[in-house]
Coordinates of N, CA and C in Angstrom, one line a residue:
M13 N -15.4 5.7 13.4 CA -14.5 5.3 14.5 C -15.4 5.2 15.8
E14 N -15.1 4.2 16.5 CA -15.9 4.0 17.8 C -15.4 5.0 18.8
D15 N -16.4 5.5 19.6 CA -16.0 6.4 20.7 C -15.5 5.7 21.9
T16 N -16.0 4.4 22.1 CA -15.6 3.6 23.2 C -14.8 2.4 22.8
P17 N -13.9 1.9 23.6 CA -13.1 0.7 23.3 C -14.0 -0.5 22.9
V18 N -13.6 -1.3 22.0 CA -14.3 -2.4 21.5 C -13.8 -3.7 22.2
E19 N -14.7 -4.4 22.8 CA -14.3 -5.7 23.4 C -14.5 -6.8 22.4
F20 N -13.6 -7.8 22.5 CA -13.7 -9.0 21.6 C -13.4 -10.2 22.3
D21 N -13.8 -11.4 21.8 CA -13.6 -12.6 22.5 C -12.2 -13.1 22.4
V22 N -11.6 -13.5 23.5 CA -10.3 -14.1 23.6 C -10.3 -15.4 24.3
A23 N -9.8 -16.4 23.6 CA -9.7 -17.7 24.3 C -8.2 -18.1 24.5
L24 N -7.8 -18.1 25.7 CA -6.4 -18.4 26.0 C -6.2 -19.8 26.6
D25 N -5.2 -20.5 26.1 CA -4.9 -21.9 26.6 C -3.6 -21.8 27.4
R26 N -3.8 -21.8 28.7 CA -2.7 -21.7 29.6 C -1.8 -22.9 29.7
T27 N -2.3 -24.0 29.1 CA -1.5 -25.2 29.1 C -0.7 -25.4 27.8
S28 N -0.9 -24.4 26.9 CA -0.2 -24.5 25.6 C 1.3 -24.0 25.7
P29 N 2.2 -24.5 24.9 CA 3.5 -24.0 24.9 C 3.6 -22.7 24.2
V30 N 2.6 -22.2 23.5 CA 2.6 -20.9 22.8 C 2.5 -19.8 23.9
P31 N 3.4 -18.9 24.0 CA 3.3 -17.8 25.0 C 2.0 -17.1 25.0
L32 N 1.6 -16.7 26.2 CA 0.3 -16.0 26.3 C 0.2 -14.7 25.5
Y33 N 1.3 -14.0 25.5 CA 1.3 -12.7 24.7 C 1.1 -13.0 23.2
H34 N 1.6 -14.1 22.7 CA 1.4 -14.4 21.3 C 0.0 -14.9 21.0
Q35 N -0.5 -15.7 22.0 CA -1.9 -16.1 21.8 C -2.9 -14.9 21.8
L36 N -2.6 -13.9 22.6 CA -3.4 -12.7 22.7 C -3.2 -11.9 21.4
A37 N -2.0 -11.8 20.9 CA -1.7 -11.1 19.6 C -2.5 -11.8 18.5
L38 N -2.5 -13.1 18.4 CA -3.2 -13.9 17.4 C -4.7 -13.6 17.5
A39 N -5.2 -13.5 18.8 CA -6.7 -13.2 18.9 C -7.0 -11.8 18.4
I40 N -6.2 -10.9 18.7 CA -6.4 -9.5 18.2 C -6.4 -9.5 16.7
E41 N -5.4 -10.2 16.1 CA -5.2 -10.2 14.7 C -6.4 -10.9 14.0
H42 N -6.9 -12.0 14.7 CA -8.1 -12.6 14.1 C -9.3 -11.7 14.2
A43 N -9.5 -10.9 15.2 CA -10.6 -10.0 15.3 C -10.5 -8.9 14.3
I44 N -9.3 -8.5 13.9 CA -9.1 -7.5 12.9 C -9.5 -8.1 11.5
E45 N -9.0 -9.3 11.3 CA -9.2 -10.0 9.9 C -10.6 -10.4 9.7
T46 N -11.4 -10.6 10.8 CA -12.8 -11.0 10.6 C -13.7 -9.9 10.7
G47 N -13.2 -8.7 10.9 CA -14.0 -7.5 11.0 C -14.6 -7.2 12.3
V48 N -14.3 -8.0 13.3 CA -14.8 -7.6 14.7 C -14.2 -6.3 15.1
L49 N -12.9 -6.1 14.8 CA -12.3 -4.8 15.0 C -12.0 -4.2 13.7
G50 N -12.6 -3.0 13.4 CA -12.4 -2.4 12.2 C -11.4 -1.2 12.2
P51 N -11.0 -0.7 11.1 CA -10.1 0.5 11.0 C -10.7 1.6 11.9
G52 N -9.8 2.1 12.8 CA -10.2 3.2 13.7 C -10.7 2.8 15.0
D53 N -11.1 1.5 15.1 CA -11.6 1.0 16.4 C -10.5 1.1 17.5
R54 N -10.9 1.4 18.7 CA -10.0 1.5 19.8 C -10.0 0.2 20.6
L55 N -8.9 -0.3 21.0 CA -8.8 -1.4 21.9 C -9.0 -1.0 23.4
E56 N -9.3 -1.9 24.2 CA -9.3 -1.6 25.7 C -7.9 -1.2 26.1
T57 N -7.8 -0.5 27.2 CA -6.5 -0.2 27.8 C -5.9 -1.5 28.3
E58 N -4.6 -1.4 28.4 CA -3.9 -2.6 28.9 C -4.4 -3.0 30.3
V59 N -4.7 -2.0 31.1 CA -5.3 -2.3 32.5 C -6.6 -3.0 32.4
A60 N -7.5 -2.5 31.5 CA -8.8 -3.2 31.3 C -8.7 -4.6 30.7
L61 N -7.8 -4.7 29.7 CA -7.6 -6.0 29.0 C -7.1 -7.0 30.0
T62 N -6.0 -6.7 30.7 CA -5.4 -7.6 31.6 C -6.4 -8.0 32.8
A63 N -7.2 -7.1 33.2 CA -8.1 -7.4 34.3 C -9.2 -8.3 33.8
R64 N -9.7 -8.1 32.6 CA -10.7 -9.0 32.0 C -10.2 -10.4 31.7
L65 N -8.9 -10.5 31.3 CA -8.4 -11.8 30.9 C -7.5 -12.5 31.9
G66 N -7.3 -11.8 33.0 CA -6.4 -12.4 34.1 C -5.0 -12.5 33.7
L67 N -4.5 -11.5 33.0 CA -3.1 -11.5 32.5 C -2.2 -10.5 33.2
A68 N -0.9 -10.7 33.2 CA 0.0 -9.6 33.6 C 0.0 -8.5 32.6
R69 N 0.2 -7.3 33.1 CA 0.2 -6.2 32.2 C 1.3 -6.2 31.1
P70 N 2.5 -6.7 31.5 CA 3.6 -6.8 30.5 C 3.2 -7.8 29.3
T71 N 2.4 -8.8 29.7 CA 1.9 -9.7 28.6 C 1.1 -9.0 27.6
A72 N 0.1 -8.2 28.0 CA -0.7 -7.5 27.1 C 0.1 -6.4 26.3
R73 N 1.0 -5.8 27.0 CA 1.8 -4.8 26.4 C 2.7 -5.4 25.2
Q74 N 3.2 -6.6 25.5 CA 4.0 -7.3 24.5 C 3.2 -7.7 23.3
A75 N 2.0 -8.2 23.5 CA 1.1 -8.6 22.4 C 0.7 -7.4 21.6
I76 N 0.4 -6.3 22.2 CA 0.0 -5.1 21.4 C 1.2 -4.6 20.6
Q77 N 2.4 -4.6 21.3 CA 3.6 -4.1 20.6 C 3.9 -4.9 19.4
E78 N 3.7 -6.2 19.4 CA 3.9 -7.1 18.3 C 3.1 -6.7 17.1
L79 N 1.8 -6.3 17.3 CA 0.9 -5.9 16.2 C 1.2 -4.4 15.8
V80 N 1.7 -3.6 16.7 CA 2.1 -2.3 16.4 C 3.3 -2.4 15.4
T81 N 4.3 -3.2 15.7 CA 5.4 -3.4 14.9 C 5.1 -3.9 13.5
R82 N 4.0 -4.8 13.4 CA 3.6 -5.3 12.2 C 2.7 -4.4 11.4
G83 N 2.4 -3.2 12.0 CA 1.6 -2.2 11.3 C 0.1 -2.4 11.4
M84 N -0.4 -3.3 12.3 CA -1.8 -3.5 12.4 C -2.5 -2.6 13.4
L85 N -1.7 -2.2 14.4 CA -2.2 -1.3 15.4 C -1.3 -0.1 15.5
V86 N -1.9 1.0 16.0 CA -1.1 2.2 16.2 C -1.4 2.8 17.6
R87 N -0.4 3.3 18.3 CA -0.7 4.0 19.6 C -0.7 5.5 19.4
K88 N -1.8 6.1 19.9 CA -1.9 7.6 19.7 C -2.1 8.2 21.1
R89 N -1.2 9.2 21.4 CA -1.3 9.8 22.7 C -2.6 10.5 22.8
G90 N -3.3 10.3 24.0 CA -4.6 10.9 24.2 C -5.7 10.2 23.6
V91 N -5.5 9.2 22.8 CA -6.5 8.4 22.1 C -6.5 7.0 22.5
G92 N -5.3 6.4 22.6 CA -5.2 5.0 22.9 C -4.7 4.2 21.7
T93 N -4.9 2.9 21.8 CA -4.4 2.0 20.7 C -5.6 1.7 19.7
Q94 N -5.3 2.0 18.4 CA -6.3 1.9 17.4 C -5.9 0.9 16.3
V95 N -6.9 0.3 15.7 CA -6.7 -0.5 14.5 C -6.4 0.4 13.3
V96 N -5.4 0.1 12.5 CA -5.1 0.9 11.4 C -5.7 0.3 10.1
Q97 N -5.7 1.1 9.1 CA -6.2 0.6 7.8 C -5.4 -0.6 7.4
P98 N -6.0 -1.6 6.8 CA -5.2 -2.8 6.4 C -4.2 -2.5 5.3
H99 N -3.0 -3.1 5.4 CA -2.0 -3.0 4.4 C -2.4 -3.5 3.0
V100 N -2.0 -2.9 2.0 CA -2.1 -3.6 0.7 C -0.8 -4.4 0.5
R101 N -1.0 -5.7 0.3 CA 0.1 -6.6 0.1 C 0.1 -7.2 -1.3
R102 N 1.2 -6.9 -2.0 CA 1.2 -7.3 -3.4 C 2.4 -8.2 -3.7
E103 N 2.2 -9.2 -4.6 CA 3.2 -10.0 -5.1 C 4.1 -9.2 -6.0
A104 N 5.4 -9.5 -6.0 CA 6.3 -8.8 -6.9 C 6.2 -9.4 -8.3
R105 N 5.2 -8.9 -9.0 CA 5.0 -9.4 -10.4 C 4.4 -8.3 -11.2
L106 N 4.2 -8.5 -12.5 CA 3.8 -7.4 -13.4 C 2.3 -7.4 -13.4
T107 N 1.7 -6.6 -12.5 CA 0.3 -6.4 -12.4 C 0.0 -4.9 -12.2
S108 N -1.3 -4.6 -12.4 CA -1.8 -3.2 -12.1 C -2.2 -3.1 -10.7
L109 N -1.8 -2.0 -10.0 CA -2.3 -1.7 -8.7 C -3.8 -1.6 -8.6
F110 N -4.4 -1.0 -9.6 CA -5.9 -0.9 -9.7 C -6.5 -2.3 -9.7
D111 N -6.0 -3.2 -10.5 CA -6.6 -4.5 -10.6 C -6.3 -5.3 -9.4
D112 N -5.1 -5.2 -8.7 CA -4.8 -5.9 -7.5 C -5.8 -5.5 -6.4
L113 N -6.0 -4.2 -6.3 CA -6.9 -3.7 -5.2 C -8.3 -4.3 -5.4
A114 N -8.8 -4.2 -6.7 CA -10.2 -4.7 -7.0 C -10.2 -6.2 -6.7
A115 N -9.2 -7.0 -7.0 CA -9.2 -8.4 -6.8 C -9.2 -8.8 -5.3
E116 N -8.7 -7.9 -4.4 CA -8.7 -8.1 -3.0 C -10.0 -7.6 -2.4
G117 N -10.9 -7.1 -3.2 CA -12.2 -6.7 -2.6 C -12.1 -5.2 -2.1
R118 N -11.0 -4.6 -2.4 CA -10.9 -3.2 -2.0 C -11.5 -2.3 -3.1
E119 N -11.8 -1.0 -2.8 CA -12.4 -0.1 -3.8 C -11.3 0.9 -4.2
P120 N -10.7 0.7 -5.4 CA -9.7 1.7 -5.9 C -10.3 2.9 -6.4
A121 N -9.6 4.0 -6.2 CA -10.1 5.3 -6.8 C -8.8 6.1 -7.2
T122 N -9.0 6.9 -8.3 CA -7.9 7.6 -8.9 C -8.2 9.1 -9.0
E123 N -7.3 9.9 -8.6 CA -7.3 11.4 -8.8 C -6.2 11.7 -9.7
L124 N -6.5 12.2 -10.9 CA -5.5 12.6 -11.9 C -4.9 13.9 -11.4
L125 N -3.6 13.9 -11.2 CA -2.9 15.1 -10.7 C -2.4 15.9 -11.9
S126 N -1.9 15.2 -13.0 CA -1.5 15.9 -14.2 C -1.4 15.0 -15.3
L127 N -1.6 15.5 -16.6 CA -1.5 14.7 -17.8 C -0.9 15.7 -18.8
D128 N 0.4 15.5 -19.2 CA 1.0 16.4 -20.1 C 2.1 15.7 -20.9
E129 N 2.8 16.5 -21.7 CA 3.9 15.9 -22.5 C 5.3 16.4 -21.9
C130 N 6.3 15.5 -22.1 CA 7.6 15.9 -21.6 C 8.6 15.3 -22.6
S131 N 9.9 15.7 -22.4 CA 11.0 15.1 -23.2 C 11.7 14.0 -22.5
A132 N 12.3 13.2 -23.2 CA 13.1 12.0 -22.6 C 14.2 12.5 -21.7
E133 N 14.7 13.8 -21.9 CA 15.7 14.3 -21.0 C 15.2 14.5 -19.6
E134 N 13.9 14.6 -19.4 CA 13.4 14.8 -18.1 C 13.2 13.5 -17.3
V135 N 13.4 12.4 -18.0 CA 13.3 11.0 -17.3 C 14.7 10.4 -17.1
P136 N 15.1 10.2 -15.9 CA 16.4 9.7 -15.6 C 16.8 8.3 -16.2
E137 N 15.8 7.5 -16.3 CA 16.0 6.1 -16.8 C 14.7 5.5 -17.3
P138 N 14.8 4.5 -18.1 CA 15.9 3.8 -18.7 C 16.4 4.6 -19.9
P139 N 17.6 4.3 -20.4 CA 18.1 5.0 -21.6 C 17.4 4.5 -22.9
G140 N 17.5 5.3 -23.9 CA 16.9 5.0 -25.2 C 15.4 5.2 -25.3
L141 N 14.9 6.1 -24.5 CA 13.5 6.4 -24.6 C 13.2 7.3 -25.8
P142 N 11.9 7.2 -26.3 CA 11.5 8.1 -27.4 C 11.7 9.6 -27.0
E143 N 11.9 10.5 -28.0 CA 12.2 11.9 -27.6 C 11.0 12.5 -26.9
R144 N 9.8 12.2 -27.3 CA 8.6 12.8 -26.7 C 7.8 11.8 -26.0
L145 N 7.3 12.1 -24.8 CA 6.6 11.1 -23.9 C 5.4 11.8 -23.4
T146 N 4.4 11.0 -23.1 CA 3.2 11.4 -22.3 C 3.5 11.1 -20.8
R147 N 3.3 12.2 -20.0 CA 3.6 12.0 -18.6 C 2.2 12.0 -17.8
I148 N 2.0 11.0 -17.0 CA 0.8 10.9 -16.2 C 1.2 10.8 -14.7
R149 N 0.5 11.7 -13.9 CA 0.7 11.6 -12.5 C -0.6 11.5 -11.8
R150 N -0.8 10.4 -11.0 CA -2.0 10.1 -10.3 C -1.9 9.9 -8.8
L151 N -3.0 10.1 -8.1 CA -3.0 9.8 -6.7 C -4.0 8.6 -6.6
R152 N -3.6 7.5 -6.1 CA -4.4 6.3 -6.0 C -4.8 6.0 -4.5
S153 N -6.1 5.8 -4.3 CA -6.6 5.5 -3.0 C -7.2 4.1 -3.0
A154 N -7.3 3.5 -1.8 CA -8.0 2.3 -1.6 C -9.0 2.4 -0.4
D155 N -10.3 2.2 -0.7 CA -11.3 2.3 0.3 C -11.3 3.7 1.0
G156 N -11.0 4.7 0.1 CA -11.0 6.1 0.6 C -9.7 6.5 1.3
V157 N -8.7 5.6 1.4 CA -7.5 5.9 2.1 C -6.4 6.2 1.0
R158 N -5.7 7.3 1.1 CA -4.7 7.6 0.1 C -3.5 6.6 0.3
L159 N -3.1 6.0 -0.9 CA -2.1 4.9 -0.8 C -0.8 5.3 -1.6
A160 N -0.9 5.8 -2.8 CA 0.2 5.9 -3.7 C 0.2 7.1 -4.6
I161 N 1.3 7.6 -5.0 CA 1.5 8.6 -6.0 C 2.1 7.9 -7.2
L162 N 1.5 7.8 -8.3 CA 1.9 7.1 -9.5 C 2.3 8.0 -10.6
T163 N 3.6 8.0 -11.0 CA 4.0 8.8 -12.2 C 4.5 7.8 -13.3
N164 N 3.9 8.0 -14.4 CA 4.2 7.1 -15.6 C 4.5 7.9 -16.8
Y165 N 5.3 7.3 -17.7 CA 5.7 7.9 -18.9 C 5.4 6.9 -20.1
L166 N 4.7 7.4 -21.1 CA 4.3 6.5 -22.2 C 4.8 7.1 -23.5
P167 N 5.1 6.2 -24.5 CA 5.4 6.7 -25.9 C 4.1 7.3 -26.4
E168 N 4.3 8.2 -27.4 CA 3.1 9.0 -27.9 C 2.1 8.1 -28.7
R169 N 2.5 6.8 -29.0 CA 1.6 6.0 -29.8 C 0.4 5.6 -28.9
Y170 N 0.5 5.6 -27.6 CA -0.6 5.3 -26.7 C -1.3 6.6 -26.3
R171 N -2.7 6.5 -26.4 CA -3.5 7.7 -26.1 C -4.3 7.4 -24.8
V172 N -4.3 8.2 -23.9 CA -5.1 8.1 -22.6 C -5.8 9.4 -22.3
S173 N -7.0 9.3 -21.8 CA -7.8 10.5 -21.4 C -8.0 10.5 -19.9
V174 N -8.4 11.7 -19.4 CA -8.7 11.9 -18.0 C -9.7 10.9 -17.5
A175 N -10.8 10.8 -18.3 CA -11.9 9.9 -17.9 C -11.4 8.4 -17.8
D176 N -10.6 8.0 -18.8 CA -10.1 6.6 -18.8 C -9.2 6.4 -17.6
L177 N -8.4 7.3 -17.3 CA -7.4 7.1 -16.2 C -8.1 7.1 -14.8
E178 N -9.2 7.8 -14.7 CA -9.9 7.8 -13.4 C -10.9 6.6 -13.2
R179 N -11.2 5.9 -14.3 CA -12.1 4.8 -14.2 C -11.5 3.4 -14.2
T180 N -10.2 3.3 -14.6 CA -9.6 2.0 -14.7 C -8.1 2.1 -14.6
G181 N -7.4 0.9 -14.6 CA -6.0 0.9 -14.5 C -5.2 1.2 -15.8
L182 N -4.0 1.7 -15.7 CA -3.3 2.0 -16.9 C -3.0 0.8 -17.8
Y183 N -2.6 -0.3 -17.2 CA -2.3 -1.5 -18.0 C -3.5 -2.0 -18.8
A184 N -4.7 -1.9 -18.2 CA -5.9 -2.3 -19.0 C -6.0 -1.3 -20.2
L185 N -5.8 -0.1 -20.0 CA -5.9 0.9 -21.1 C -4.8 0.6 -22.2
L186 N -3.6 0.2 -21.8 CA -2.6 -0.1 -22.8 C -2.9 -1.4 -23.5
R187 N -3.4 -2.4 -22.8 CA -3.7 -3.6 -23.5 C -4.8 -3.4 -24.5
A188 N -5.8 -2.6 -24.2 CA -6.9 -2.3 -25.1 C -6.4 -1.6 -26.4
Q189 N -5.2 -1.1 -26.4 CA -4.6 -0.4 -27.5 C -3.5 -1.3 -28.2
G190 N -3.5 -2.6 -27.8 CA -2.6 -3.5 -28.4 C -1.3 -3.8 -27.8
A191 N -1.0 -3.3 -26.6 CA 0.2 -3.5 -25.9 C 0.2 -5.0 -25.4
S192 N 1.3 -5.7 -25.6 CA 1.5 -7.0 -25.2 C 2.7 -7.1 -24.3
F193 N 2.5 -7.1 -23.0 CA 3.6 -7.0 -22.0 C 4.5 -8.3 -22.1
R194 N 5.8 -8.2 -22.1 CA 6.6 -9.3 -22.1 C 7.6 -9.4 -21.0
I195 N 8.3 -8.2 -20.7 CA 9.3 -8.2 -19.7 C 9.3 -6.9 -19.0
A196 N 9.6 -6.9 -17.7 CA 9.7 -5.6 -16.9 C 10.9 -5.7 -16.1
H197 N 11.6 -4.5 -16.0 CA 12.7 -4.4 -15.0 C 12.3 -3.5 -13.9
Q198 N 12.4 -4.0 -12.7 CA 11.9 -3.3 -11.5 C 12.9 -3.2 -10.4
S199 N 12.9 -2.1 -9.7 CA 13.7 -1.9 -8.5 C 12.8 -1.3 -7.4
I200 N 13.0 -1.8 -6.2 CA 12.2 -1.4 -5.1 C 13.1 -0.8 -4.0
G201 N 12.8 0.3 -3.5 CA 13.6 1.0 -2.5 C 12.7 1.6 -1.4
A202 N 13.4 2.4 -0.5 CA 12.7 3.1 0.6 C 13.4 4.4 0.9
R203 N 12.7 5.4 1.3 CA 13.3 6.7 1.7 C 12.2 7.4 2.4
L204 N 12.6 8.7 2.8 CA 11.6 9.6 3.4 C 10.8 10.3 2.3
M205 N 9.6 10.6 2.6 CA 8.8 11.3 1.6 C 9.3 12.8 1.6
T206 N 9.1 13.4 0.4 CA 9.2 14.8 0.3 C 8.0 15.5 1.0
T207 N 8.1 16.8 1.2 CA 7.0 17.5 1.8 C 5.8 17.4 0.9
D208 N 5.9 17.5 -0.4 CA 4.8 17.5 -1.3 C 4.2 16.1 -1.3
E209 N 5.0 15.0 -1.3 CA 4.5 13.7 -1.2 C 3.7 13.4 0.1
A210 N 4.3 13.9 1.2 CA 3.6 13.7 2.5 C 2.2 14.4 2.5
R211 N 2.2 15.6 1.9 CA 0.9 16.4 1.9 C -0.1 15.6 1.0
L212 N 0.3 15.1 -0.1 CA -0.7 14.4 -1.0 C -1.2 13.1 -0.4
L213 N -0.3 12.4 0.4 CA -0.7 11.1 0.9 C -1.2 11.3 2.4
G214 N -1.2 12.5 2.9 CA -1.8 12.6 4.2 C -1.0 12.1 5.4
E215 N 0.3 12.2 5.2 CA 1.2 11.7 6.3 C 1.9 12.9 7.0
E216 N 2.2 12.7 8.2 CA 3.0 13.7 9.0 C 4.5 13.4 8.8
E217 N 5.2 14.5 8.5 CA 6.7 14.3 8.3 C 7.3 14.2 9.7
P218 N 8.4 13.4 9.8 CA 9.0 12.6 8.7 C 8.2 11.3 8.5
A219 N 8.0 10.9 7.3 CA 7.2 9.7 6.9 C 8.0 8.9 5.9
A220 N 8.0 7.6 6.1 CA 8.7 6.7 5.2 C 7.8 6.3 4.0
C221 N 8.4 6.0 2.9 CA 7.7 5.5 1.7 C 8.4 4.4 1.1
V222 N 7.7 3.5 0.4 CA 8.3 2.5 -0.5 C 8.3 3.1 -1.9
T223 N 9.4 2.9 -2.6 CA 9.5 3.4 -4.0 C 9.7 2.2 -4.9
V224 N 9.0 2.3 -6.1 CA 9.1 1.3 -7.1 C 9.3 2.0 -8.4
R225 N 10.4 1.6 -9.1 CA 10.7 2.1 -10.4 C 10.6 0.9 -11.4
R226 N 9.8 1.1 -12.4 CA 9.6 -0.1 -13.3 C 9.6 0.4 -14.8
S227 N 10.2 -0.4 -15.6 CA 10.2 -0.2 -17.1 C 9.7 -1.4 -17.8
V228 N 8.7 -1.3 -18.7 CA 8.0 -2.4 -19.3 C 8.2 -2.4 -20.8
Y229 N 8.4 -3.6 -21.4 CA 8.7 -3.8 -22.8 C 7.7 -4.8 -23.3
D230 N 7.4 -4.8 -24.6 CA 6.5 -5.7 -25.2 C 7.2 -6.9 -25.8
D231 N 6.5 -7.8 -26.5 CA 7.1 -9.1 -26.9 C 8.0 -8.9 -28.2
T232 N 8.1 -7.6 -28.7 CA 9.0 -7.3 -29.7 C 10.2 -6.6 -29.2
G233 N 10.2 -6.3 -27.9 CA 11.3 -5.6 -27.3 C 11.1 -4.1 -27.3
A234 N 9.9 -3.6 -27.8 CA 9.6 -2.2 -27.9 C 9.2 -1.7 -26.5
F235 N 9.6 -0.4 -26.2 CA 9.3 0.2 -24.9 C 7.8 0.5 -24.8
V236 N 7.2 0.1 -23.7 CA 5.8 0.3 -23.4 C 5.5 1.5 -22.4
E237 N 6.2 1.4 -21.3 CA 6.0 2.5 -20.3 C 7.1 2.3 -19.2
T238 N 7.4 3.5 -18.6 CA 8.2 3.5 -17.4 C 7.6 4.3 -16.3
G239 N 7.8 4.0 -15.1 CA 7.1 4.7 -14.0 C 7.9 4.7 -12.7
M240 N 7.6 5.7 -11.9 CA 8.2 5.8 -10.6 C 7.0 6.0 -9.6
H241 N 6.8 5.0 -8.7 CA 5.7 5.0 -7.8 C 6.1 5.2 -6.4
V242 N 5.4 6.0 -5.6 CA 5.7 6.2 -4.2 C 4.5 5.7 -3.4
Y243 N 4.7 4.8 -2.5 CA 3.7 4.2 -1.6 C 3.9 4.6 -0.2
R244 N 2.8 4.7 0.5 CA 2.9 4.9 2.0 C 3.4 3.6 2.6
A245 N 4.5 3.7 3.3 CA 5.1 2.5 4.0 C 4.1 2.0 5.0
S246 N 3.3 2.9 5.6 CA 2.4 2.5 6.7 C 1.2 1.7 6.1
Q247 N 1.1 1.6 4.8 CA -0.1 1.0 4.2 C 0.3 0.0 3.1
Y248 N 1.5 -0.2 2.8 CA 1.9 -1.0 1.6 C 3.0 -2.0 1.9
T249 N 2.9 -3.2 1.5 CA 3.9 -4.2 1.6 C 4.1 -4.9 0.3
V250 N 5.4 -5.2 -0.1 CA 5.7 -6.0 -1.2 C 6.1 -7.4 -0.8
R251 N 5.5 -8.4 -1.4 CA 5.6 -9.8 -1.0 C 6.3 -10.6 -2.1
T252 N 7.3 -11.4 -1.8 CA 7.9 -12.3 -2.8 C 7.9 -13.7 -2.3
S253 N 8.0 -14.7 -3.2 CA 8.2 -16.1 -2.8 C 9.5 -16.5 -3.3
L254 N 10.2 -17.3 -2.4 CA 11.5 -17.8 -2.8 C 11.5 -19.3 -2.8
V255 N 12.1 -19.9 -3.8 CA 12.1 -21.4 -3.9 C 13.5 -21.8 -3.5
V256 N 13.7 -22.7 -2.5 CA 15.0 -23.1 -2.1 C 15.1 -24.7 -2.1

């Protein structure tokens, strides 16, 4: 993290119909996306920024607030305005978080929290699960930043080891054992983290999280896995495309 504020180039067009605050927000966003401003870097103060650019202070404040609202910047008392870690943005489709992170050029890492057996009675849904299940609980990070707690339940016909789970994604392991994914039922929600979840994910309470519950079946209709995942809302976005 930089000890001093980071200056970056800003080109403003005062003849443009685009408001100056939005032009400034776009310039800051571009600096973040191109790496000129990195995670943890501090921005100039509003006073310094407006003096350098010849803007009114409310203009700079509105631009910064726009990016705070979008989760790209954060204000910290006694520190100033900082660039936050980039969000993980995922399409709402059947993919592995491990693979999605790697495809984005991020560095995924997994800490296995537990690997044990449980009964179907301990899993609230879906109905009709096998009597005995393998339960996996993992902490997933991206570029060294804690992102999600992943809890999955598998039928006993699939075998996974600690080493396998720490080096690759669960879906890759299941495919290697013959799983052929066909359909998944998924629900996405939001709530406050529990104390244990906040501790594992490094958040201060109260903290919001995105929850995803998913059940997957193969091309014969047989159950493959079900899971409940908890993501840091400050780091994670679900993206969908709508055709109208």
